Amino acid sequence: MFGFDLGYLVAVPLIGAILSLLSPIRLLVAVVFSLFSLTLSSYAFYITLSMHEPIYQWIGGWSAPLGIGFKLDGVSGFFLMMSGVVSFAVGVYSLGFFKEGYKRQGGFFWFFFFFLWTGLNAFFLSEDLFNLYVALEVLSLTAVVLVALPGYRKAIKASVNYLLLSLFASMFYLFGVAMLYTNYGTLSMSLLAQRLAGTEEFVFALFPLILALSVKSALFPFHFWLPPAHSSTVAPASALLSALVVKPPAYLILRLWLDVFPDNLSLEYISWVLGGLGALAVFFGSYYAIRQRTIKMLLAYSTVAQMGYLFLMVPIYYKAQSLEVKTTVLQGFALQALSHALAKASMFLSSGNAIYVARRDELSYMPGFAHSHPFTFFALFFSGATLIGLPLSGGFVAKFLLLKASIQTGFLFQGFIFLLGSLLAAMYIYPIWKESFSSKPEKLYDHPIPRPMELSAFMLGFIAFSIGLISGFLIRGIMGRD
C-alpha cells in the first residue's frame, strides 16, 4: 500500500488551476504545482512496478455502483507517469514562451494547463464509464480553448470545428453509456465485466461507444479536425494536444477490451475494422505528412499516422491466445504511446523554437538552423529518430514488441504495416533534418532562444530516444490478462 490518497492526483492540479487564475504570483504557483503533480504521478507509477493486484479506491466511502471509483494498476500508472512527464516539460517550456510573446494569453494558459492535467489524471484513474465521460469532456473542452488561444481567425475556426465534432462524438458516447446502463444497471467497469458475460445486448452499445472514441482520437477517416487544430495554436498547446489529448480515447478502447468485454464474434469483427482503419491511418497520415511544406502541419499529420499504430494492435490482442503474447501487445501499446508523446511534444516545442527565431513555419526557412541552435536541432533529431523507430529509441522497442506479437499471432499484414510506417516516417522526418543541417545554409539565425524553451524540448527528445535502454524497467508493471 502507498502513503497518499489517489484523489490527490486529481485534487493537486485542480487546486493549481484555481490558484493560477486567482493568484498574483502565477508563475510561482505554476512551478510549485507542476513539481508537486509530477512527483505524485511518478510515485503512483513507481508503486505499480511491484504490486500484484490493482488498487481500488472509492471516493467518500461509497462503493460501486453508487460511488466514484478510482483504479490504479500497471497500465493506468504508466499513463499517469506519461502525462506527468510531458506536462511538466511543457510547463517549463511555457515559462520562457509566454515571457517572450503572447503575454495576454499566458495569463490564462496556466489555468487551462492545470485543468487539462486534472482531466488526464481523472481519466486514467476512473473506473466508471460516466466518470470517464466527465473527464473526457474536461479534456475536450479544455483542448478547444487551447486551440483558440492565439485568438486569430484560423485558430478560432479550427477550435469551433473541433468543438462541434467533439460534441457530436460525446452524444454517441452518452448514447452507448445509456444503453449499457439500461441493460445492466451499472456503469462500473468491474461490475460490467461480470454482468456482460454470456449476454449479447452490449454489442448494440459498442458501436456508438467505439465511434465516439474513434472520432475523439482522430482515427482515420475521422482525423480531419486534427491537422488544423494542432497546427493553428501556439507551440505549448500543440504539444499538449498532440502528445496527450488524443491518447485517452485510445486508452479507453484498450481498457474496454482488456477489462470489460467478453469474447464475442462481433468484437472480433470490430477489432478487424479498428485494425484496418489503423493501417489506413498509418499510410494516409504519412502520405499527407510527406506532402506538407510547413513543419507544424507536417507534425499534425504525423500524429494521425502514429496514432494508427495504437489501433493496429487491437485485433492482435483479441486473437492472442497466451498471456505472454497479450502482455507483449500491452507493453508495445504503452511504449508506443509514451514514445510518441515524448517525441511529438519535443518536435512541436522545437517547431515553436524555430518559429520564434525565423517568424515563419515553412521548412524552407530552417536551413542552417543546426549551426545556430544545436540544442533545438538535436531535439528534432532525437525525437524524429524515435518516431521512425531507429535502434535504441523507445519507438524501436515499441515497434519490435508489436512486430513480435504480430508474427506470433500470424498477423503478418500488421507486421508489414509496422515496417512500412517506419519507412514512411523516415520520408517525412528526413526533410526536417536535411533543411536544418544544411552544410551551405541560406540563413543563419543569431536570435537567442530562451533557455527553458531549448532545454525542455531537448530533454523530451533525448528521453524519448533513450527510453529504449530502460524499457524493461518502464513496462515491468504492465501485465496481460487471461
CSV table of C-alpha atoms in Angstrom, one decimal:
chain,number,residue,atom,x,y,z
A,1,MET,CA,0.0,0.0,0.0
A,2,PHE,CA,1.1,3.5,-0.6
A,3,GLY,CA,1.1,6.7,1.5
A,4,PHE,CA,-1.2,9.0,-0.3
A,5,ASP,CA,-4.8,9.1,-1.4
A,6,LEU,CA,-5.4,8.6,-5.2
A,7,GLY,CA,-7.7,11.7,-5.0
A,8,TYR,CA,-4.6,13.8,-4.6
A,9,LEU,CA,-3.6,13.1,-8.2
A,10,VAL,CA,-6.8,14.9,-9.3
A,11,ALA,CA,-7.0,17.5,-6.5
A,12,VAL,CA,-3.5,18.9,-6.7
A,13,PRO,CA,-3.5,20.0,-10.4
A,14,LEU,CA,-7.1,21.2,-9.9
A,15,ILE,CA,-6.0,23.5,-7.0
A,16,GLY,CA,-3.1,24.6,-9.2
A,17,ALA,CA,-5.6,25.6,-11.9
A,18,ILE,CA,-7.7,27.7,-9.5
A,19,LEU,CA,-4.7,29.4,-7.9
A,20,SER,CA,-3.0,30.1,-11.2
A,21,LEU,CA,-6.2,32.0,-12.2
A,22,LEU,CA,-6.6,33.9,-8.9
A,23,SER,CA,-3.1,34.3,-7.5
A,24,PRO,CA,-0.9,37.3,-8.4
A,25,ILE,CA,2.2,35.1,-8.1
A,26,ARG,CA,1.0,32.9,-11.1
A,27,LEU,CA,4.5,31.7,-12.2
A,28,LEU,CA,5.4,30.6,-8.7
A,29,VAL,CA,2.1,28.7,-8.5
A,30,ALA,CA,2.8,27.1,-11.8
A,31,VAL,CA,6.3,25.9,-10.8
A,32,VAL,CA,5.3,24.5,-7.4
A,33,PHE,CA,2.2,22.7,-8.5
A,34,SER,CA,3.9,21.3,-11.6
A,35,LEU,CA,6.6,19.8,-9.4
A,36,PHE,CA,4.1,18.5,-6.9
A,37,SER,CA,1.8,17.0,-9.6
A,38,LEU,CA,4.8,15.4,-11.4
A,39,THR,CA,6.0,13.9,-8.1
A,40,LEU,CA,2.6,12.3,-7.3
A,41,SER,CA,2.3,10.9,-10.9
A,42,SER,CA,5.8,9.5,-10.7
A,43,TYR,CA,5.2,7.9,-7.3
A,44,ALA,CA,1.9,6.4,-8.4
A,45,PHE,CA,3.8,4.8,-11.4
A,46,TYR,CA,6.6,3.6,-9.1
A,47,ILE,CA,4.4,1.6,-6.8
A,48,THR,CA,2.8,-0.2,-9.7
A,49,LEU,CA,6.1,-1.7,-10.6
A,50,SER,CA,6.0,-4.0,-7.6
A,51,MET,CA,2.2,-4.5,-6.9
A,52,HIS,CA,0.4,-7.7,-8.0
A,53,GLU,CA,-3.2,-6.6,-7.8
A,54,PRO,CA,-4.9,-3.3,-8.8
A,55,ILE,CA,-5.7,-0.8,-6.1
A,56,TYR,CA,-9.3,0.4,-5.9
A,57,GLN,CA,-10.5,3.4,-4.0
A,58,TRP,CA,-14.0,4.7,-3.6
A,59,ILE,CA,-14.4,8.4,-3.0
A,60,GLY,CA,-16.4,9.3,0.1
A,61,GLY,CA,-16.6,5.6,1.1
A,62,TRP,CA,-19.4,4.8,-1.3
A,63,SER,CA,-18.7,1.6,-3.3
A,64,ALA,CA,-20.0,0.7,-6.7
A,65,PRO,CA,-22.5,1.2,-8.3
A,66,LEU,CA,-23.1,4.5,-6.4
A,67,GLY,CA,-19.6,5.7,-5.6
A,68,ILE,CA,-17.0,7.3,-7.7
A,69,GLY,CA,-14.3,4.7,-8.1
A,70,PHE,CA,-10.6,5.1,-8.9
A,71,LYS,CA,-8.4,2.2,-10.1
A,72,LEU,CA,-4.6,2.2,-10.2
A,73,ASP,CA,-2.8,-0.7,-11.9
A,74,GLY,CA,0.2,-1.0,-14.2
A,75,VAL,CA,-1.4,0.4,-17.3
A,76,SER,CA,-3.0,3.4,-15.6
A,77,GLY,CA,0.1,4.1,-13.6
A,78,PHE,CA,2.2,4.1,-16.8
A,79,PHE,CA,-0.1,6.6,-18.5
A,80,LEU,CA,-0.2,8.8,-15.3
A,81,MET,CA,3.6,8.9,-15.5
A,82,MET,CA,3.5,9.8,-19.2
A,83,SER,CA,1.1,12.7,-18.6
A,84,GLY,CA,3.2,14.0,-15.7
A,85,VAL,CA,6.5,14.0,-17.6
A,86,VAL,CA,5.1,15.6,-20.7
A,87,SER,CA,3.0,18.2,-18.9
A,88,PHE,CA,5.9,19.2,-16.6
A,89,ALA,CA,8.3,19.7,-19.6
A,90,VAL,CA,5.7,21.7,-21.5
A,91,GLY,CA,5.2,23.8,-18.3
A,92,VAL,CA,8.9,24.5,-18.2
A,93,TYR,CA,8.9,25.5,-21.9
A,94,SER,CA,5.9,27.8,-21.3
A,95,LEU,CA,7.7,29.8,-18.6
A,96,GLY,CA,10.0,31.1,-21.4
A,97,PHE,CA,7.5,31.1,-24.2
A,98,PHE,CA,4.9,33.3,-22.6
A,99,LYS,CA,7.5,35.6,-21.2
A,100,GLU,CA,8.7,36.4,-24.7
A,101,GLY,CA,5.3,36.6,-26.5
A,102,TYR,CA,1.6,36.0,-26.2
A,103,LYS,CA,1.7,37.6,-22.8
A,104,ARG,CA,-2.0,38.2,-22.7
A,105,GLN,CA,-2.8,34.6,-23.5
A,106,GLY,CA,-0.2,33.5,-21.0
A,107,GLY,CA,-2.3,34.9,-18.2
A,108,PHE,CA,-5.0,32.3,-19.0
A,109,PHE,CA,-2.8,29.5,-20.2
A,110,TRP,CA,-1.8,28.2,-16.8
A,111,PHE,CA,-5.5,27.7,-15.7
A,112,PHE,CA,-6.2,25.5,-18.7
A,113,PHE,CA,-2.8,23.8,-18.5
A,114,PHE,CA,-3.6,22.5,-15.0
A,115,PHE,CA,-7.2,21.9,-15.8
A,116,LEU,CA,-6.1,19.7,-18.6
A,117,TRP,CA,-3.7,17.9,-16.3
A,118,THR,CA,-6.6,17.3,-13.9
A,119,GLY,CA,-8.7,15.8,-16.6
A,120,LEU,CA,-5.9,13.5,-17.7
A,121,ASN,CA,-5.3,12.2,-14.2
A,122,ALA,CA,-9.0,11.7,-13.6
A,123,PHE,CA,-9.4,9.9,-16.8
A,124,PHE,CA,-6.6,7.4,-16.3
A,125,LEU,CA,-7.8,6.7,-12.8
A,126,SER,CA,-11.6,6.5,-13.4
A,127,GLU,CA,-13.3,3.1,-13.1
A,128,ASP,CA,-16.8,4.2,-14.1
A,129,LEU,CA,-17.9,4.9,-17.7
A,130,PHE,CA,-19.8,8.0,-16.8
A,131,ASN,CA,-16.9,9.5,-14.8
A,132,LEU,CA,-14.8,8.7,-17.8
A,133,TYR,CA,-17.2,10.7,-19.9
A,134,VAL,CA,-16.9,13.7,-17.5
A,135,ALA,CA,-13.1,13.5,-17.6
A,136,LEU,CA,-13.2,13.2,-21.4
A,137,GLU,CA,-15.4,16.3,-21.7
A,138,VAL,CA,-13.0,18.2,-19.4
A,139,LEU,CA,-10.2,17.2,-21.8
A,140,SER,CA,-12.2,18.1,-24.9
A,141,LEU,CA,-13.4,21.5,-23.8
A,142,THR,CA,-10.0,22.5,-22.4
A,143,ALA,CA,-8.4,21.4,-25.7
A,144,VAL,CA,-10.9,23.5,-27.6
A,145,VAL,CA,-9.9,26.6,-25.6
A,146,LEU,CA,-6.2,25.8,-26.1
A,147,VAL,CA,-6.7,25.6,-29.9
A,148,ALA,CA,-8.3,29.1,-29.9
A,149,LEU,CA,-5.6,30.5,-27.6
A,150,PRO,CA,-3.8,32.6,-30.2
A,151,GLY,CA,-7.0,34.5,-31.0
A,152,TYR,CA,-6.6,34.8,-34.7
A,153,ARG,CA,-9.2,33.7,-37.2
A,154,LYS,CA,-7.5,30.4,-38.3
A,155,ALA,CA,-7.2,29.2,-34.8
A,156,ILE,CA,-10.8,30.1,-33.8
A,157,LYS,CA,-12.2,28.4,-36.9
A,158,ALA,CA,-10.2,25.2,-36.1
A,159,SER,CA,-11.4,25.4,-32.5
A,160,VAL,CA,-15.1,25.7,-33.5
A,161,ASN,CA,-14.8,22.8,-35.8
A,162,TYR,CA,-13.1,20.7,-33.1
A,163,LEU,CA,-15.9,21.7,-30.6
A,164,LEU,CA,-18.7,20.7,-33.0
A,165,LEU,CA,-17.2,17.4,-33.8
A,166,SER,CA,-16.4,16.7,-30.2
A,167,LEU,CA,-20.0,17.4,-29.2
A,168,PHE,CA,-21.1,15.0,-31.9
A,169,ALA,CA,-18.8,12.3,-30.6
A,170,SER,CA,-20.0,13.0,-27.0
A,171,MET,CA,-23.6,12.4,-27.9
A,172,PHE,CA,-22.7,9.0,-29.3
A,173,TYR,CA,-20.7,8.1,-26.3
A,174,LEU,CA,-23.6,9.0,-24.0
A,175,PHE,CA,-26.0,7.0,-26.1
A,176,GLY,CA,-23.8,4.0,-25.7
A,177,VAL,CA,-23.4,4.5,-22.0
A,178,ALA,CA,-27.2,4.9,-21.6
A,179,MET,CA,-27.8,1.6,-23.5
A,180,LEU,CA,-25.3,-0.2,-21.2
A,181,TYR,CA,-27.0,1.2,-18.1
A,182,THR,CA,-30.4,0.3,-19.3
A,183,ASN,CA,-29.5,-3.3,-19.9
A,184,TYR,CA,-27.1,-3.9,-17.0
A,185,GLY,CA,-27.9,-1.4,-14.3
A,186,THR,CA,-24.3,-0.2,-13.7
A,187,LEU,CA,-21.5,1.7,-15.4
A,188,SER,CA,-18.7,0.4,-13.1
A,189,MET,CA,-16.3,-1.4,-15.4
A,190,SER,CA,-15.6,-4.1,-12.8
A,191,LEU,CA,-19.3,-4.8,-12.4
A,192,LEU,CA,-20.0,-4.6,-16.1
A,193,ALA,CA,-17.3,-7.3,-16.7
A,194,GLN,CA,-19.3,-9.6,-14.5
A,195,ARG,CA,-22.7,-8.8,-15.9
A,196,LEU,CA,-21.8,-8.8,-19.6
A,197,ALA,CA,-20.6,-12.4,-19.6
A,198,GLY,CA,-22.9,-14.7,-21.6
A,199,THR,CA,-25.0,-11.8,-22.9
A,200,GLU,CA,-25.3,-10.2,-26.4
A,201,GLU,CA,-27.1,-6.8,-25.7
A,202,PHE,CA,-23.9,-5.0,-25.0
A,203,VAL,CA,-22.9,-5.3,-28.7
A,204,PHE,CA,-25.5,-2.7,-29.6
A,205,ALA,CA,-23.9,-0.2,-27.2
A,206,LEU,CA,-20.5,-1.0,-28.5
A,207,PHE,CA,-21.0,0.7,-31.9
A,208,PRO,CA,-21.7,4.2,-30.6
A,209,LEU,CA,-19.0,4.0,-28.0
A,210,ILE,CA,-16.3,2.9,-30.4
A,211,LEU,CA,-17.5,5.5,-33.0
A,212,ALA,CA,-17.3,8.3,-30.4
A,213,LEU,CA,-13.8,7.3,-29.2
A,214,SER,CA,-12.5,6.9,-32.7
A,215,VAL,CA,-13.6,10.5,-33.6
A,216,LYS,CA,-12.0,11.9,-30.4
A,217,SER,CA,-8.7,10.0,-31.0
A,218,ALA,CA,-8.7,11.2,-34.7
A,219,LEU,CA,-8.6,7.7,-36.1
A,220,PHE,CA,-8.8,7.7,-39.9
A,221,PRO,CA,-11.2,8.7,-41.5
A,222,PHE,CA,-12.3,10.9,-38.6
A,223,HIS,CA,-9.0,12.7,-38.5
A,224,PHE,CA,-9.9,15.8,-40.5
A,225,TRP,CA,-10.3,18.0,-37.4
A,226,LEU,CA,-6.8,17.3,-36.1
A,227,PRO,CA,-4.3,18.9,-38.5
A,228,PRO,CA,-5.9,22.4,-38.5
A,229,ALA,CA,-6.4,22.2,-34.7
A,230,HIS,CA,-2.9,21.1,-33.8
A,231,SER,CA,-1.1,23.3,-36.3
A,232,SER,CA,-3.0,26.6,-35.7
A,233,THR,CA,-2.3,27.2,-32.0
A,234,VAL,CA,0.8,28.1,-30.0
A,235,ALA,CA,3.6,25.6,-29.6
A,236,PRO,CA,2.9,24.6,-25.9
A,237,ALA,CA,-0.7,23.9,-26.7
A,238,SER,CA,0.1,22.0,-29.9
A,239,ALA,CA,2.5,19.8,-27.8
A,240,LEU,CA,-0.2,19.0,-25.2
A,241,LEU,CA,-2.8,18.3,-27.8
A,242,SER,CA,-0.7,16.0,-30.0
A,243,ALA,CA,1.2,14.3,-27.2
A,244,LEU,CA,-1.6,13.8,-24.6
A,245,VAL,CA,-5.2,14.8,-25.6
A,246,VAL,CA,-5.6,12.2,-28.4
A,247,LYS,CA,-4.3,9.3,-26.2
A,248,PRO,CA,-7.2,8.8,-23.6
A,249,PRO,CA,-9.8,7.7,-26.2
A,250,ALA,CA,-7.4,5.0,-27.5
A,251,TYR,CA,-6.6,4.1,-23.9
A,252,LEU,CA,-10.3,3.6,-23.1
A,253,ILE,CA,-10.7,1.3,-26.1
A,254,LEU,CA,-7.8,-0.7,-24.7
A,255,ARG,CA,-9.4,-0.8,-21.3
A,256,LEU,CA,-12.8,-2.0,-22.7
A,257,TRP,CA,-11.1,-4.8,-24.5
A,258,LEU,CA,-8.9,-5.6,-21.5
A,259,ASP,CA,-11.2,-5.4,-18.6
A,260,VAL,CA,-14.9,-5.3,-19.7
A,261,PHE,CA,-15.9,-7.0,-22.9
A,262,PRO,CA,-16.3,-10.8,-23.0
A,263,ASP,CA,-15.4,-12.9,-26.1
A,264,ASN,CA,-17.9,-12.3,-28.8
A,265,LEU,CA,-17.9,-12.7,-32.6
A,266,SER,CA,-19.0,-9.1,-33.1
A,267,LEU,CA,-15.9,-8.0,-31.1
A,268,GLU,CA,-13.7,-9.9,-33.5
A,269,TYR,CA,-15.3,-8.1,-36.5
A,270,ILE,CA,-14.9,-4.7,-34.8
A,271,SER,CA,-11.3,-5.4,-33.9
A,272,TRP,CA,-10.6,-6.1,-37.5
A,273,VAL,CA,-12.3,-2.9,-38.5
A,274,LEU,CA,-10.2,-0.9,-36.0
A,275,GLY,CA,-7.0,-2.6,-37.1
A,276,GLY,CA,-7.8,-1.8,-40.8
A,277,LEU,CA,-8.5,1.8,-40.0
A,278,GLY,CA,-5.3,1.9,-38.0
A,279,ALA,CA,-3.4,0.7,-41.1
A,280,LEU,CA,-5.1,3.3,-43.3
A,281,ALA,CA,-4.2,6.0,-40.7
A,282,VAL,CA,-0.5,5.0,-40.9
A,283,PHE,CA,-0.5,5.1,-44.7
A,284,PHE,CA,-2.6,8.2,-45.4
A,285,GLY,CA,-1.3,10.2,-42.3
A,286,SER,CA,2.3,9.6,-43.5
A,287,TYR,CA,1.4,10.4,-47.1
A,288,TYR,CA,-0.1,13.8,-46.2
A,289,ALA,CA,2.8,14.5,-43.8
A,290,ILE,CA,5.3,13.9,-46.7
A,291,ARG,CA,3.4,16.4,-48.8
A,292,GLN,CA,3.5,19.2,-46.3
A,293,ARG,CA,5.8,22.2,-46.5
A,294,THR,CA,5.1,23.7,-43.1
A,295,ILE,CA,6.6,22.0,-40.1
A,296,LYS,CA,3.5,22.2,-37.8
A,297,MET,CA,1.1,20.8,-40.4
A,298,LEU,CA,3.7,18.0,-41.1
A,299,LEU,CA,3.8,17.1,-37.4
A,300,ALA,CA,0.0,17.2,-37.1
A,301,TYR,CA,-0.4,14.6,-39.9
A,302,SER,CA,2.4,12.6,-38.4
A,303,THR,CA,0.2,12.3,-35.3
A,304,VAL,CA,-2.6,10.8,-37.4
A,305,ALA,CA,-0.1,8.2,-38.7
A,306,GLN,CA,1.4,7.4,-35.3
A,307,MET,CA,-2.0,7.0,-33.6
A,308,GLY,CA,-2.7,4.3,-36.2
A,309,TYR,CA,-0.2,2.0,-34.5
A,310,LEU,CA,-2.3,2.0,-31.3
A,311,PHE,CA,-5.3,0.7,-33.3
A,312,LEU,CA,-3.3,-1.8,-35.3
A,313,MET,CA,-2.7,-3.8,-32.1
A,314,VAL,CA,-6.5,-4.3,-31.3
A,315,PRO,CA,-7.0,-7.5,-33.4
A,316,ILE,CA,-3.6,-8.8,-32.4
A,317,TYR,CA,-4.6,-8.5,-28.7
A,318,TYR,CA,-8.0,-10.0,-29.3
A,319,LYS,CA,-6.7,-13.1,-31.1
A,320,ALA,CA,-3.7,-13.7,-28.8
A,321,GLN,CA,-4.2,-17.0,-27.0
A,322,SER,CA,-1.4,-16.8,-24.4
A,323,LEU,CA,-0.8,-14.5,-21.6
A,324,GLU,CA,2.8,-13.9,-22.8
A,325,VAL,CA,1.6,-12.6,-26.2
A,326,LYS,CA,-1.1,-10.4,-24.6
A,327,THR,CA,1.5,-8.9,-22.3
A,328,THR,CA,3.8,-8.2,-25.2
A,329,VAL,CA,1.0,-6.4,-27.1
A,330,LEU,CA,0.1,-4.3,-24.0
A,331,GLN,CA,3.7,-3.4,-23.4
A,332,GLY,CA,4.2,-2.4,-27.0
A,333,PHE,CA,1.0,-0.3,-26.9
A,334,ALA,CA,2.2,1.5,-23.8
A,335,LEU,CA,5.7,2.1,-25.1
A,336,GLN,CA,4.4,3.4,-28.4
A,337,ALA,CA,2.1,5.8,-26.6
A,338,LEU,CA,4.9,7.0,-24.4
A,339,SER,CA,7.5,7.3,-27.2
A,340,HIS,CA,5.1,9.2,-29.4
A,341,ALA,CA,4.0,11.5,-26.5
A,342,LEU,CA,7.6,12.4,-25.6
A,343,ALA,CA,8.8,12.7,-29.2
A,344,LYS,CA,5.9,14.6,-30.6
A,345,ALA,CA,5.9,17.1,-27.7
A,346,SER,CA,9.6,17.6,-28.3
A,347,MET,CA,9.0,18.2,-32.0
A,348,PHE,CA,6.2,20.7,-31.5
A,349,LEU,CA,8.2,22.6,-28.9
A,350,SER,CA,11.2,22.6,-31.2
A,351,SER,CA,9.0,23.9,-34.0
A,352,GLY,CA,8.0,26.7,-31.6
A,353,ASN,CA,11.7,27.5,-31.2
A,354,ALA,CA,12.1,27.6,-35.0
A,355,ILE,CA,9.1,29.9,-35.4
A,356,TYR,CA,10.3,32.0,-32.6
A,357,VAL,CA,13.6,32.6,-34.4
A,358,ALA,CA,12.5,32.6,-38.1
A,359,ARG,CA,9.0,34.1,-37.6
A,360,ARG,CA,7.8,31.5,-40.2
A,361,ASP,CA,7.0,27.8,-40.0
A,362,GLU,CA,7.9,26.8,-43.6
A,363,LEU,CA,10.6,24.2,-43.8
A,364,SER,CA,12.4,26.4,-46.3
A,365,TYR,CA,13.1,28.9,-43.5
A,366,MET,CA,15.1,26.3,-41.5
A,367,PRO,CA,18.4,26.0,-43.5
A,368,GLY,CA,21.3,26.3,-41.2
A,369,PHE,CA,19.3,26.0,-38.0
A,370,ALA,CA,21.5,23.3,-36.7
A,371,HIS,CA,24.5,25.6,-36.9
A,372,SER,CA,22.9,28.4,-34.9
A,373,HIS,CA,20.8,26.5,-32.4
A,374,PRO,CA,22.2,23.0,-31.9
A,375,PHE,CA,20.0,22.2,-28.9
A,376,THR,CA,16.9,22.6,-30.9
A,377,PHE,CA,18.4,20.6,-33.8
A,378,PHE,CA,19.3,17.7,-31.6
A,379,ALA,CA,15.8,17.8,-30.1
A,380,LEU,CA,14.4,17.4,-33.6
A,381,PHE,CA,17.0,14.6,-34.3
A,382,PHE,CA,16.3,12.5,-31.2
A,383,SER,CA,12.5,12.9,-31.4
A,384,GLY,CA,12.5,12.2,-35.2
A,385,ALA,CA,14.6,9.1,-34.7
A,386,THR,CA,12.1,7.9,-32.1
A,387,LEU,CA,9.1,8.4,-34.5
A,388,ILE,CA,11.0,6.5,-37.2
A,389,GLY,CA,11.9,3.8,-34.7
A,390,LEU,CA,15.7,3.8,-35.0
A,391,PRO,CA,17.6,1.4,-32.7
A,392,LEU,CA,17.9,2.3,-29.0
A,393,SER,CA,14.9,4.6,-29.2
A,394,GLY,CA,11.6,3.9,-27.4
A,395,GLY,CA,9.9,3.8,-30.7
A,396,PHE,CA,12.2,1.0,-31.9
A,397,VAL,CA,11.4,-1.2,-28.8
A,398,ALA,CA,7.7,-0.5,-29.1
A,399,LYS,CA,7.6,-1.5,-32.8
A,400,PHE,CA,9.7,-4.5,-32.1
A,401,LEU,CA,7.3,-5.7,-29.4
A,402,LEU,CA,4.3,-5.2,-31.7
A,403,LEU,CA,6.0,-6.8,-34.7
A,404,LYS,CA,7.0,-9.8,-32.5
A,405,ALA,CA,3.4,-10.2,-31.3
A,406,SER,CA,2.0,-9.8,-34.9
A,407,ILE,CA,4.3,-12.7,-36.0
A,408,GLN,CA,3.4,-14.9,-33.0
A,409,THR,CA,-0.3,-14.5,-33.8
A,410,GLY,CA,0.0,-14.8,-37.6
A,411,PHE,CA,-0.9,-11.2,-38.3
A,412,LEU,CA,1.8,-10.7,-40.9
A,413,PHE,CA,-0.1,-7.8,-42.5
A,414,GLN,CA,0.1,-5.8,-39.3
A,415,GLY,CA,3.8,-6.6,-39.1
A,416,PHE,CA,4.2,-5.3,-42.7
A,417,ILE,CA,2.4,-2.0,-41.7
A,418,PHE,CA,4.7,-1.5,-38.7
A,419,LEU,CA,7.8,-1.7,-41.1
A,420,LEU,CA,6.1,0.4,-43.8
A,421,GLY,CA,5.2,3.0,-41.2
A,422,SER,CA,8.8,3.4,-40.2
A,423,LEU,CA,9.9,3.8,-43.8
A,424,LEU,CA,7.2,6.5,-44.4
A,425,ALA,CA,8.1,8.2,-41.1
A,426,ALA,CA,11.7,8.5,-42.4
A,427,MET,CA,10.5,10.1,-45.6
A,428,TYR,CA,8.7,13.0,-43.7
A,429,ILE,CA,11.3,13.4,-40.9
A,430,TYR,CA,14.3,13.5,-43.2
A,431,PRO,CA,13.5,16.8,-44.9
A,432,ILE,CA,13.4,18.5,-41.4
A,433,TRP,CA,16.9,17.2,-40.7
A,434,LYS,CA,18.1,18.0,-44.1
A,435,GLU,CA,17.0,21.6,-44.1
A,436,SER,CA,18.2,22.1,-40.5
A,437,PHE,CA,21.7,20.7,-41.1
A,438,SER,CA,22.4,22.2,-44.5
A,439,SER,CA,26.1,22.5,-45.0
A,440,LYS,CA,25.5,25.6,-47.0
A,441,PRO,CA,22.8,27.4,-45.0
A,442,GLU,CA,20.9,30.1,-46.7
A,443,LYS,CA,20.1,31.8,-43.4
A,444,LEU,CA,21.8,31.8,-40.0
A,445,TYR,CA,19.6,32.9,-37.2
A,446,ASP,CA,21.5,34.5,-34.3
A,447,HIS,CA,18.4,35.4,-32.3
A,448,PRO,CA,18.9,33.5,-29.0
A,449,ILE,CA,16.1,31.2,-27.8
A,450,PRO,CA,15.2,31.4,-24.1
A,451,ARG,CA,17.0,28.6,-22.2
A,452,PRO,CA,13.8,27.0,-20.8
A,453,MET,CA,12.4,26.6,-24.3
A,454,GLU,CA,15.6,25.0,-25.7
A,455,LEU,CA,16.3,22.7,-22.7
A,456,SER,CA,12.7,21.4,-22.3
A,457,ALA,CA,12.4,20.4,-26.0
A,458,PHE,CA,15.9,18.8,-25.9
A,459,MET,CA,15.2,16.8,-22.8
A,460,LEU,CA,11.9,15.4,-24.1
A,461,GLY,CA,13.6,14.4,-27.3
A,462,PHE,CA,16.6,12.9,-25.5
A,463,ILE,CA,14.4,10.9,-23.1
A,464,ALA,CA,12.2,9.7,-26.0
A,465,PHE,CA,15.3,8.3,-27.7
A,466,SER,CA,16.9,6.8,-24.7
A,467,ILE,CA,14.0,5.1,-23.0
A,468,GLY,CA,14.7,2.1,-25.2
A,469,LEU,CA,17.6,1.4,-22.9
A,470,ILE,CA,15.3,1.3,-19.8
A,471,SER,CA,12.2,-0.1,-21.4
A,472,GLY,CA,12.4,-3.3,-19.3
A,473,PHE,CA,12.0,-1.2,-16.2
A,474,LEU,CA,9.3,1.0,-17.5
A,475,ILE,CA,7.0,-1.8,-18.7
A,476,ARG,CA,7.6,-4.1,-15.7
A,477,GLY,CA,4.3,-3.3,-14.1
A,478,ILE,CA,2.2,-3.9,-17.3
A,479,MET,CA,0.8,-7.4,-17.4
A,480,GLY,CA,-1.7,-9.1,-19.7
A,481,ARG,CA,-5.0,-10.7,-18.8
A,482,ASP,CA,-6.0,-14.3,-19.3
